[in-house]
PDB file of C-alpha atoms in Angstrom:
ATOM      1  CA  UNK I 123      76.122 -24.638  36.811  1.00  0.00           C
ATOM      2  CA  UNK I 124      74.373 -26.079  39.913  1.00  0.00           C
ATOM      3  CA  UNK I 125      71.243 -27.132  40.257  1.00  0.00           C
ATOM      4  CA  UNK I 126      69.933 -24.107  42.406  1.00  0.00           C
ATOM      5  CA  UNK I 127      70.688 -21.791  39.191  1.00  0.00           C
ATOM      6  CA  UNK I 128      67.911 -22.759  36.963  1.00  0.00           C
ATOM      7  CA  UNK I 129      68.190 -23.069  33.247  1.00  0.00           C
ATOM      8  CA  UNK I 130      69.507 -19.739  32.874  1.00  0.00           C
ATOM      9  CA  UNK I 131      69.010 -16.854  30.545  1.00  0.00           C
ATOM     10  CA  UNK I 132      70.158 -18.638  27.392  1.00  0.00           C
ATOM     11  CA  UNK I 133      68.108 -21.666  28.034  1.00  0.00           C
ATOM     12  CA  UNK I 134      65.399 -20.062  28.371  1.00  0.00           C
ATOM     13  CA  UNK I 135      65.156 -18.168  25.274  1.00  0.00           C
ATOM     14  CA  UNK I 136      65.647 -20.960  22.978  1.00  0.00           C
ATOM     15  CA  UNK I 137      63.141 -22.667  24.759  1.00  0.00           C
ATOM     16  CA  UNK I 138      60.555 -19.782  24.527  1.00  0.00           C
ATOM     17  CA  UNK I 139      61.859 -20.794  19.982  1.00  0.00           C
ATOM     18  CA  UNK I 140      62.024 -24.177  20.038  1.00  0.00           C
ATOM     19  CA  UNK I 141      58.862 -25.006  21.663  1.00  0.00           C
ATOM     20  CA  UNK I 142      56.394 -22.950  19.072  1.00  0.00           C
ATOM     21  CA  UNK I 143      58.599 -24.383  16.236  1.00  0.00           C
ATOM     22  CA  UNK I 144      58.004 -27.906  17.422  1.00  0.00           C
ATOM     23  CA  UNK I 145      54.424 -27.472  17.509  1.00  0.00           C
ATOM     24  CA  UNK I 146      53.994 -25.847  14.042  1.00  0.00           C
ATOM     25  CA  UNK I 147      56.187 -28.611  12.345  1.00  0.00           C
ATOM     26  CA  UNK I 148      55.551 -31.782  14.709  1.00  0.00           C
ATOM     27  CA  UNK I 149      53.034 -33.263  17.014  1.00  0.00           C
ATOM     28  CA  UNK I 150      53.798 -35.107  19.692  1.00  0.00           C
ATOM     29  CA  UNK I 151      52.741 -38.061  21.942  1.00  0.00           C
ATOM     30  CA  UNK I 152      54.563 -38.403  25.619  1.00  0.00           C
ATOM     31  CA  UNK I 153      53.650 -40.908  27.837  1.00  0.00           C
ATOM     32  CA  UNK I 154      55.761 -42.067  31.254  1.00  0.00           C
ATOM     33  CA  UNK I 155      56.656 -38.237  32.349  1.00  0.00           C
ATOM     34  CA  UNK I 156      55.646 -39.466  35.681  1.00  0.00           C
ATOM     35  CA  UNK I 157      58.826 -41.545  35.886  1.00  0.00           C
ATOM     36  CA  UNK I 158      61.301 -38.591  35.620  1.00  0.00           C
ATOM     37  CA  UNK I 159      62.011 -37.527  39.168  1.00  0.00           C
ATOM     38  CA  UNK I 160      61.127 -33.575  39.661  1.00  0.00           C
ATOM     39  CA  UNK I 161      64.391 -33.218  41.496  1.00  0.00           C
ATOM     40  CA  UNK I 162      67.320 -34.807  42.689  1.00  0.00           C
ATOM     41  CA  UNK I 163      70.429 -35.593  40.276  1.00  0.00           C
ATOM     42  CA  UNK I 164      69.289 -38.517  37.777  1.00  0.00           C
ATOM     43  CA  UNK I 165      70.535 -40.110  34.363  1.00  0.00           C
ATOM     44  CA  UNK I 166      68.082 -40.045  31.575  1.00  0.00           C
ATOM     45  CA  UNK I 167      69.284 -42.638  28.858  1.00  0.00           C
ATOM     46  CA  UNK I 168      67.886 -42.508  25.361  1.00  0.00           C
ATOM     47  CA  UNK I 169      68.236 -43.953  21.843  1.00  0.00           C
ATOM     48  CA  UNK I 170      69.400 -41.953  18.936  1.00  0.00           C
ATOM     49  CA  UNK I 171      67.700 -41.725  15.528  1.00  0.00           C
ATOM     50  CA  UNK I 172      68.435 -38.661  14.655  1.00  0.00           C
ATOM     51  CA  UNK I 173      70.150 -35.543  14.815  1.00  0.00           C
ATOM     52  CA  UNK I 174      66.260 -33.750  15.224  1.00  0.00           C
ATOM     53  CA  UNK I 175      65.983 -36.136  18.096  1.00  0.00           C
ATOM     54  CA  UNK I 176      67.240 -33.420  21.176  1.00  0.00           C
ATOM     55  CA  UNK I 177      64.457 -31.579  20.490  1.00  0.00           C
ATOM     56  CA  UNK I 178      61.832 -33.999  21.308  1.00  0.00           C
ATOM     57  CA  UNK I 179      63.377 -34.865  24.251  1.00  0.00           C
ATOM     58  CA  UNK I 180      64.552 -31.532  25.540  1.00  0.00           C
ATOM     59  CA  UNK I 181      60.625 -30.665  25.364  1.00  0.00           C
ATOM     60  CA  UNK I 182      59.314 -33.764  26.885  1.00  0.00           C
ATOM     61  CA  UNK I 183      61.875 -33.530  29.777  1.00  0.00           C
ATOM     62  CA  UNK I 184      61.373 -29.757  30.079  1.00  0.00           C
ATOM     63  CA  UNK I 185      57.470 -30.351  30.622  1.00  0.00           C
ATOM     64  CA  UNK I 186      58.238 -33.131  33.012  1.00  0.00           C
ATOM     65  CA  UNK I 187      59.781 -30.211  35.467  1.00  0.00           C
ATOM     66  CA  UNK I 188      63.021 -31.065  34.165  1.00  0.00           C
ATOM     67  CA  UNK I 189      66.182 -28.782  32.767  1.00  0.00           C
ATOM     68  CA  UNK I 190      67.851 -31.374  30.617  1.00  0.00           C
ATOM     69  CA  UNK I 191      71.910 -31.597  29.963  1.00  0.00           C
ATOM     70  CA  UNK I 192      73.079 -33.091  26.958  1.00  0.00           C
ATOM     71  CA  UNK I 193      76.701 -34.884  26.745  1.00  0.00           C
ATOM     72  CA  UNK I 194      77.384 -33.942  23.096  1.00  0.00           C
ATOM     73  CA  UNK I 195      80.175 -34.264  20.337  1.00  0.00           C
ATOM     74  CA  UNK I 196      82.536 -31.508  20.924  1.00  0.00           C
ATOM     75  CA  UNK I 197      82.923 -30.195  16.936  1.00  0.00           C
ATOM     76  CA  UNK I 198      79.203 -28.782  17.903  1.00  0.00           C
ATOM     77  CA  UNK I 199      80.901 -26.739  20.207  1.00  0.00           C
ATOM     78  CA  UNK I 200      83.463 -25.436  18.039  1.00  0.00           C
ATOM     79  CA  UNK I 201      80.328 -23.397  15.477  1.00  0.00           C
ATOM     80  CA  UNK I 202      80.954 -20.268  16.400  1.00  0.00           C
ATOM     81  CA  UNK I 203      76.993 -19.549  17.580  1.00  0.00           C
ATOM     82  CA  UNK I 204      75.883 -22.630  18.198  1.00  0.00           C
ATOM     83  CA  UNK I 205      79.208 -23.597  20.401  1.00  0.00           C
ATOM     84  CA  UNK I 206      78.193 -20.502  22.597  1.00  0.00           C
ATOM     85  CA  UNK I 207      74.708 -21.221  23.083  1.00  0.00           C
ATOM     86  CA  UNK I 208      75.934 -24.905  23.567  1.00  0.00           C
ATOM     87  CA  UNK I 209      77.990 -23.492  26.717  1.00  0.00           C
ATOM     88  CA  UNK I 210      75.346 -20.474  27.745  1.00  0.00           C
ATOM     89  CA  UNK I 211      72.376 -23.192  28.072  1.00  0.00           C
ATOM     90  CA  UNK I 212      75.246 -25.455  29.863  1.00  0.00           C
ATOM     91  CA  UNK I 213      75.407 -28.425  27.629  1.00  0.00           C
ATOM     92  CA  UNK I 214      78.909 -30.512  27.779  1.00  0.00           C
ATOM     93  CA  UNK I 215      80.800 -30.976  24.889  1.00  0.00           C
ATOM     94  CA  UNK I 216      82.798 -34.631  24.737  1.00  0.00           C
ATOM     95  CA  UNK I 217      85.952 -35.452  22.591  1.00  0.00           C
ATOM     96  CA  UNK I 218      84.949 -38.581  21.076  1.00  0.00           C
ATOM     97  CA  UNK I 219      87.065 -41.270  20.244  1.00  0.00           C
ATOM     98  CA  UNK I 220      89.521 -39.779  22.223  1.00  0.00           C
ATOM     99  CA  UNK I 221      91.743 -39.653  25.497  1.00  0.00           C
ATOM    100  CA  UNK I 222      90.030 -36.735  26.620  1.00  0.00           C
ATOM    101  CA  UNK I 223      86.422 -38.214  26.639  1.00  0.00           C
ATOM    102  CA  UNK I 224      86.911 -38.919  30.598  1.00  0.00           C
ATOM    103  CA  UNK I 225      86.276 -35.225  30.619  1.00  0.00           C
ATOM    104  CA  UNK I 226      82.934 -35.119  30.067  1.00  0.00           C
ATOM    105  CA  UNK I 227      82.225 -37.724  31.956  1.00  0.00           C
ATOM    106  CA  UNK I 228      83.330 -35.812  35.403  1.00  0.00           C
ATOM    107  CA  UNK I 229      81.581 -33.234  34.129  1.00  0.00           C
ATOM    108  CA  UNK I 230      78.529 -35.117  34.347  1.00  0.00           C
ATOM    109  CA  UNK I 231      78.937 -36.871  37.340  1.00  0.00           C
ATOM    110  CA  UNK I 232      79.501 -33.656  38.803  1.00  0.00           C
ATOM    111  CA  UNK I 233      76.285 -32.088  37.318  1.00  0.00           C
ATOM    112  CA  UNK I 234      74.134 -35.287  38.655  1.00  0.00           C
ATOM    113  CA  UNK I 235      75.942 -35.506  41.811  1.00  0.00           C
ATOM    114  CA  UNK I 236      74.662 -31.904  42.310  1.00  0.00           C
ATOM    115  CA  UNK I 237      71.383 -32.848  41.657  1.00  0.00           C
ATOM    116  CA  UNK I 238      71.079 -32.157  37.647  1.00  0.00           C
ATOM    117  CA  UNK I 239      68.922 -34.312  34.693  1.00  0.00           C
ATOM    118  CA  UNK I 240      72.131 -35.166  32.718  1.00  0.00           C
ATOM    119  CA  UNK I 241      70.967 -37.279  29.155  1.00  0.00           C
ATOM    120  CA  UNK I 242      72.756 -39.815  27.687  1.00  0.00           C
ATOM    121  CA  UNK I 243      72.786 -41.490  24.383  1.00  0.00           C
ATOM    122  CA  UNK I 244      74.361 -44.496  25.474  1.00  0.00           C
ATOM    123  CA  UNK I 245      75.160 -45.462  21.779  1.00  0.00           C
ATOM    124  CA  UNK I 246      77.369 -42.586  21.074  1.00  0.00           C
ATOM    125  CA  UNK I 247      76.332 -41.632  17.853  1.00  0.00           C
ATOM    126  CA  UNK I 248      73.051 -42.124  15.843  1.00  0.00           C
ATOM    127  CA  UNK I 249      72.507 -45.811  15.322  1.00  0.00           C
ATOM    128  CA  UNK I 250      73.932 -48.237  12.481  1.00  0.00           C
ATOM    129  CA  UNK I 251      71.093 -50.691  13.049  1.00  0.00           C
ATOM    130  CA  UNK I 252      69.498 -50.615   9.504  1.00  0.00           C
ATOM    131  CA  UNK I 253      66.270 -50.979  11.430  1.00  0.00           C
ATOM    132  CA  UNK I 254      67.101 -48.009  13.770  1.00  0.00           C
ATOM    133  CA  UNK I 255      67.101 -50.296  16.933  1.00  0.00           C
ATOM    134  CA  UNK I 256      69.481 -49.159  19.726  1.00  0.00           C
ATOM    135  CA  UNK I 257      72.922 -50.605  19.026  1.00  0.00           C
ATOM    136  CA  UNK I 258      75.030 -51.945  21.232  1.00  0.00           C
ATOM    137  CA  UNK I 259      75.815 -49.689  24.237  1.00  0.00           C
ATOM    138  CA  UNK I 260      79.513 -47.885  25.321  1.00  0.00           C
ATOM    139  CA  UNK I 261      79.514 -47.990  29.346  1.00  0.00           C
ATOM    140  CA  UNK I 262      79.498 -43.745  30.320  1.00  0.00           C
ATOM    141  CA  UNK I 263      76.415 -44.245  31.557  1.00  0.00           C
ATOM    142  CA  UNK I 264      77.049 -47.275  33.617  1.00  0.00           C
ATOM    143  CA  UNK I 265      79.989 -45.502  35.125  1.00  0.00           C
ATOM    144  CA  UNK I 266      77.756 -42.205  35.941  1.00  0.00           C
ATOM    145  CA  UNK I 267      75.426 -44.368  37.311  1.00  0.00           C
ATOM    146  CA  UNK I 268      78.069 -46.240  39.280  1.00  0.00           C
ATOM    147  CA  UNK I 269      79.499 -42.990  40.671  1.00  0.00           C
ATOM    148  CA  UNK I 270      76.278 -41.220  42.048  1.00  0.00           C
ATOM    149  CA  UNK I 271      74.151 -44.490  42.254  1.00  0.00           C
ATOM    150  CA  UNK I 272      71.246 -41.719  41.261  1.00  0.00           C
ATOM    151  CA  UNK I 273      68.177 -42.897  39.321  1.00  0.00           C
ATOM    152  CA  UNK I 274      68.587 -44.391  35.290  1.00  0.00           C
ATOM    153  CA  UNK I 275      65.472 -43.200  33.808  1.00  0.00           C
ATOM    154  CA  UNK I 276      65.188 -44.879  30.201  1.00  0.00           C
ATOM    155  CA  UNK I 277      63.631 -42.863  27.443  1.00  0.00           C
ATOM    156  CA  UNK I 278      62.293 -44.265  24.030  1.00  0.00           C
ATOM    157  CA  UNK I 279      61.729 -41.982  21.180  1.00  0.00           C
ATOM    158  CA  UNK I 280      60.357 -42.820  17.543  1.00  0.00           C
ATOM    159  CA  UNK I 281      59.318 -40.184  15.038  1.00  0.00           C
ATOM    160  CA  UNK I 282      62.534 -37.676  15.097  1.00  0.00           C
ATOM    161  CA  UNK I 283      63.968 -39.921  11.399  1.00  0.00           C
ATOM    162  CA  UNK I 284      60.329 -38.791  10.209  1.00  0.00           C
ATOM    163  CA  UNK I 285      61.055 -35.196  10.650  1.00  0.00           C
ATOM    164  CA  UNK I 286      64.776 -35.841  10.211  1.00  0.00           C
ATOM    165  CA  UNK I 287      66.382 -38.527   8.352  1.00  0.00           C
ATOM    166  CA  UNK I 288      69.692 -40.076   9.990  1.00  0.00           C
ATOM    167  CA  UNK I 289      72.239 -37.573   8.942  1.00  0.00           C
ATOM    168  CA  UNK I 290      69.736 -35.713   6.605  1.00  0.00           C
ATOM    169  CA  UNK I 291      69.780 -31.865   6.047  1.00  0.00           C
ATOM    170  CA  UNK I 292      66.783 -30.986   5.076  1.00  0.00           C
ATOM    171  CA  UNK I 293      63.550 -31.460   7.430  1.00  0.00           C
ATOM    172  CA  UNK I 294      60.382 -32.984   6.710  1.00  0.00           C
ATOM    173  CA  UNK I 295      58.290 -30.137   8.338  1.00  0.00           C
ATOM    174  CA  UNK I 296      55.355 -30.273   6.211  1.00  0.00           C
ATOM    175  CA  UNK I 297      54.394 -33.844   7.167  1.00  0.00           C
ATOM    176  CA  UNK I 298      53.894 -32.651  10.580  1.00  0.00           C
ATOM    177  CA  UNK I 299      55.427 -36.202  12.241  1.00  0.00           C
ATOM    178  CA  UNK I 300      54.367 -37.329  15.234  1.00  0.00           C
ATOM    179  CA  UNK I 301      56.961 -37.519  18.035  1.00  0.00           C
ATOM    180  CA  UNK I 302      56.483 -40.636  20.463  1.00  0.00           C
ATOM    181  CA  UNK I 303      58.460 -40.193  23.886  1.00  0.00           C
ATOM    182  CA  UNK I 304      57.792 -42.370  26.724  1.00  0.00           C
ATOM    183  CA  UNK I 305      59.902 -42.854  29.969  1.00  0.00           C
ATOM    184  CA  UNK I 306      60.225 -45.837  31.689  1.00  0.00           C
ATOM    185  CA  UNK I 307      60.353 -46.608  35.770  1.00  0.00           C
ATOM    186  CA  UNK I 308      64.233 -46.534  37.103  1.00  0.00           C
ATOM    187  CA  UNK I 309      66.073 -49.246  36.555  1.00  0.00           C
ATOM    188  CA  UNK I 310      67.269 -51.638  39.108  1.00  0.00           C
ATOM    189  CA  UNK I 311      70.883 -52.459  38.547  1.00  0.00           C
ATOM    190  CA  UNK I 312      73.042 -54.996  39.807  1.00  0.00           C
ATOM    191  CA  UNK I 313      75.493 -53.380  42.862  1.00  0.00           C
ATOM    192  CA  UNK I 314      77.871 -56.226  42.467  1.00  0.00           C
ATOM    193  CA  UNK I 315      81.261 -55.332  43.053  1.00  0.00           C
ATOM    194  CA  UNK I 316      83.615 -54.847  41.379  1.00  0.00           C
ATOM    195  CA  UNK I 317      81.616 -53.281  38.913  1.00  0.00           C
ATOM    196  CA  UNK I 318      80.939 -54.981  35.458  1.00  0.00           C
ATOM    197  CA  UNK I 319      80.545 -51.894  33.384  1.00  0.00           C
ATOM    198  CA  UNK I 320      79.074 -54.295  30.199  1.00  0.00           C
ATOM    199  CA  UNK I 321      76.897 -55.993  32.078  1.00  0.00           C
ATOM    200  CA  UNK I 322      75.275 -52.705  33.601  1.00  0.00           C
ATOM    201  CA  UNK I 323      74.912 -51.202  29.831  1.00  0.00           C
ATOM    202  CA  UNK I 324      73.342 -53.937  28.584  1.00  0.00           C
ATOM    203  CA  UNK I 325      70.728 -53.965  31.006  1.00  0.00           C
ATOM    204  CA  UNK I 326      70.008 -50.187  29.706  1.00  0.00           C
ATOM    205  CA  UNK I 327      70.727 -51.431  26.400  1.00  0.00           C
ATOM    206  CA  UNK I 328      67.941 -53.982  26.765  1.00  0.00           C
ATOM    207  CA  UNK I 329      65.085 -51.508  28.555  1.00  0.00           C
ATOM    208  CA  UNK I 330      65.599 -48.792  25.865  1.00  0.00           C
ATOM    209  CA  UNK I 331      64.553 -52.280  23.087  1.00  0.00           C
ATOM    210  CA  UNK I 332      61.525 -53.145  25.265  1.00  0.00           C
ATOM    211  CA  UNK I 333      60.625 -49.784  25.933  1.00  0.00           C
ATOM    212  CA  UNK I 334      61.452 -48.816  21.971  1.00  0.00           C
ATOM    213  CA  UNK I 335      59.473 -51.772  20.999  1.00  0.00           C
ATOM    214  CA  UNK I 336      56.135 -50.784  22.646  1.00  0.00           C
ATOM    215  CA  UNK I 337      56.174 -47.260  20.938  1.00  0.00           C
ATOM    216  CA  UNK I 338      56.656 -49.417  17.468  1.00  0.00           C
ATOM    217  CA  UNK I 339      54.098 -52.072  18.303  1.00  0.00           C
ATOM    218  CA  UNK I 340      56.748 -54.818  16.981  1.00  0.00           C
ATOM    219  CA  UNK I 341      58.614 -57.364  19.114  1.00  0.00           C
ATOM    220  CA  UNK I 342      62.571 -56.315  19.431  1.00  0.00           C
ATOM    221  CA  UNK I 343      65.411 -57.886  18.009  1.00  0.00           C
ATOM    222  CA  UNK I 344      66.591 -61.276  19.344  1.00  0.00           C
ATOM    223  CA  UNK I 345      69.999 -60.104  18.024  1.00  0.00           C
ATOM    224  CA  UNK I 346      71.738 -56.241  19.016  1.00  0.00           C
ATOM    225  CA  UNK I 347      73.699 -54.730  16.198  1.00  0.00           C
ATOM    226  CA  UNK I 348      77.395 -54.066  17.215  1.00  0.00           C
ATOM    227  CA  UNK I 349      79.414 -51.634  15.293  1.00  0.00           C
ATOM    228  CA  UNK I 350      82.367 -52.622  16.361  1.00  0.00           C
ATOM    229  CA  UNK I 351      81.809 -56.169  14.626  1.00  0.00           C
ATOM    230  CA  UNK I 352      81.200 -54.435  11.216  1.00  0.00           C
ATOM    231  CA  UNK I 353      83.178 -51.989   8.753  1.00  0.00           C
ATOM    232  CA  UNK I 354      81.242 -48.839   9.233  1.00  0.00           C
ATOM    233  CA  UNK I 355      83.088 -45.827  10.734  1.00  0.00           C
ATOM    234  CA  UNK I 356      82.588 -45.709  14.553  1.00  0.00           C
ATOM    235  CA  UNK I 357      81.251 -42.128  14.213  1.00  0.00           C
ATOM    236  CA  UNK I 358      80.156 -40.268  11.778  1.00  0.00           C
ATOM    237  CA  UNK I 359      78.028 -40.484   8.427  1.00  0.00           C
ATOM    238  CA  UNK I 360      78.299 -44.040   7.596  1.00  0.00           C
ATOM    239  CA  UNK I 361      77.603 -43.174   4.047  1.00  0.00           C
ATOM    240  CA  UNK I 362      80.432 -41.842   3.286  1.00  0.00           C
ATOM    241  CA  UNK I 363      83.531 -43.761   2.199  1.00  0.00           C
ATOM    242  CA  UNK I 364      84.721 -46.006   4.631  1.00  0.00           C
ATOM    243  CA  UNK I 365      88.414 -45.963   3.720  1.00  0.00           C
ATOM    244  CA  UNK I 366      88.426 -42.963   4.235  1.00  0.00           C
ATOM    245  CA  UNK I 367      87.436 -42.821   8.242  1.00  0.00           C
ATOM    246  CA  UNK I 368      88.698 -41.822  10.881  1.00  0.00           C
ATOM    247  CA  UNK I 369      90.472 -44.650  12.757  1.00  0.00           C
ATOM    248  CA  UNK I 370      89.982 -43.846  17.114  1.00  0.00           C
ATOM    249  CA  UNK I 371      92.982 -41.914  18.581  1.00  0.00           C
ATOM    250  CA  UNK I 372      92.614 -43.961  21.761  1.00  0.00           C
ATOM    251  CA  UNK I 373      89.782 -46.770  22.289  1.00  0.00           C
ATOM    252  CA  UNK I 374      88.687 -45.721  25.807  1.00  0.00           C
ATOM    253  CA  UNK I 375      85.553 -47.398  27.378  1.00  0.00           C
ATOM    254  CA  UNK I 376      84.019 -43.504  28.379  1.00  0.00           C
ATOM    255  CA  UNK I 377      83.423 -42.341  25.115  1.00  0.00           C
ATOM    256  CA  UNK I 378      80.217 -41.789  25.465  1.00  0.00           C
ATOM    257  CA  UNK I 379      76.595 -40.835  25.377  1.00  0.00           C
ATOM    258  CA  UNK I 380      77.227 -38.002  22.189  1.00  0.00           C
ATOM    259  CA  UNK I 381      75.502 -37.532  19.208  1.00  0.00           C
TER     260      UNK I 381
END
């Protein structure tokens, strides 16, 4: 889908939905719009709370001029309806944990490199923090960014786990939460060759914390949580029985930016 095309037909209509429902069972509270460029390809990087939290964002970026494009875990895209709206509104589906997560990350340097608002959870799954902080980051975004050298744009969300609970089912509509996005200036990353992919994603890492930290009115974390250093399952509900998960097919560094 390039740029020129628009949102498209299926977009469209689940905007004209999604919006209205938003606004009966949520308020919101957007600040920073002014950062996200009205054209031109560009990254948008975001933490992830929970699985309510597209929404938010979708509608925030959609009012800033934006069509957004999620990178997101491919079983969504197996649901029969929701895998063909998935492709209609032209979302990209990513293998996680797998050797075929490059994929989705051509696919998306494609899409910016033709001048599309590609989003990213850099954290590849809803966050493990116990304190829903961002975690520590996997590097698709750094290698997007490395690839087009088009603008990061770091967006902060808090209120999504208030209408959504990580890995709930059932939303809290009648409490009405209030959605808090705000988007931050681009960054400025280092050009150093060659390119230190960890480096570059924890310099998004960090802006997401500061920016994060503003919206909560609480100083961030002096230390990042890192799944990777604990027994949870790398993706997935961590509530369920860790024996039982799934062990990576092939630890590749662009696995990446899913939810």
């Amino acid at each position: 889908m390039a740029a020129d095309d628009g949102p498209g037909v299926t977009y469209t209509a689940a905007r004209a939905v999604l919006r209205p429902a938003l606004r009966v069972t949520s308020r919101h509270r957007w600040s920073g719009q002014a950062h996200v460029p009205r054209q031109g390809g560009c990254i948008v990087v975001s933490n992830h709370l929970s699985h309510a939290d597209p929404l938010p964002l979708a509608d925030f970026l959609d009012a800033a001029g934006r069509y957004p494009r999620f990178l997101g875990k491919a079983e969504l895209f197996d649901v029969r309806v929701m895998g063909r709206l998935l492709r209609d509104a032209g979302q990209i589906p990513v293998q996680r944990e797998s050797e075929y997560a490059g994929a989705a990350l051509s696919a998306a340097t494609e899409a910016v490199r033709s001048g599309e608002c590609v989003v990213v959870y850099p954290e590849g799954t809803l966050t493990r923090d116990p304190a829903l902080w961002p975690m520590v980051g996997k590097t698709g975004a750094a290698r997007i960014w490395w690839q087009t050298r088009c603008p990061v744009i770091p967006v902060a969300q808090w209120g999504p786990q208030e209408l959504l609970a990580p890995y709930g089912r059932v939303p809290q509509v009648w409490r009405r939460p209030v959605m808090h996005v705000t988007a931050g200036a681009a960054l400025s990353l280092p050009t150093d060759e060659p390119p230190h992919y960890g480096q570059l994603t924890a310099e998004i890492m960090s802006s997401l914390r500061v920016l994060l930290a503003t919206l909560r009115g609480v100083d961030p974390p002096t230390s990042v949580f890192d799944p990777r250093a604990s027994d949870l399952p790398r993706t997935g509900n961590p509530r369920k029985n860790r024996r039982h998960r799934r062990k990576p097919a092939l630890e590749g560094p662009d696995d990446e930016g899913t939810t």
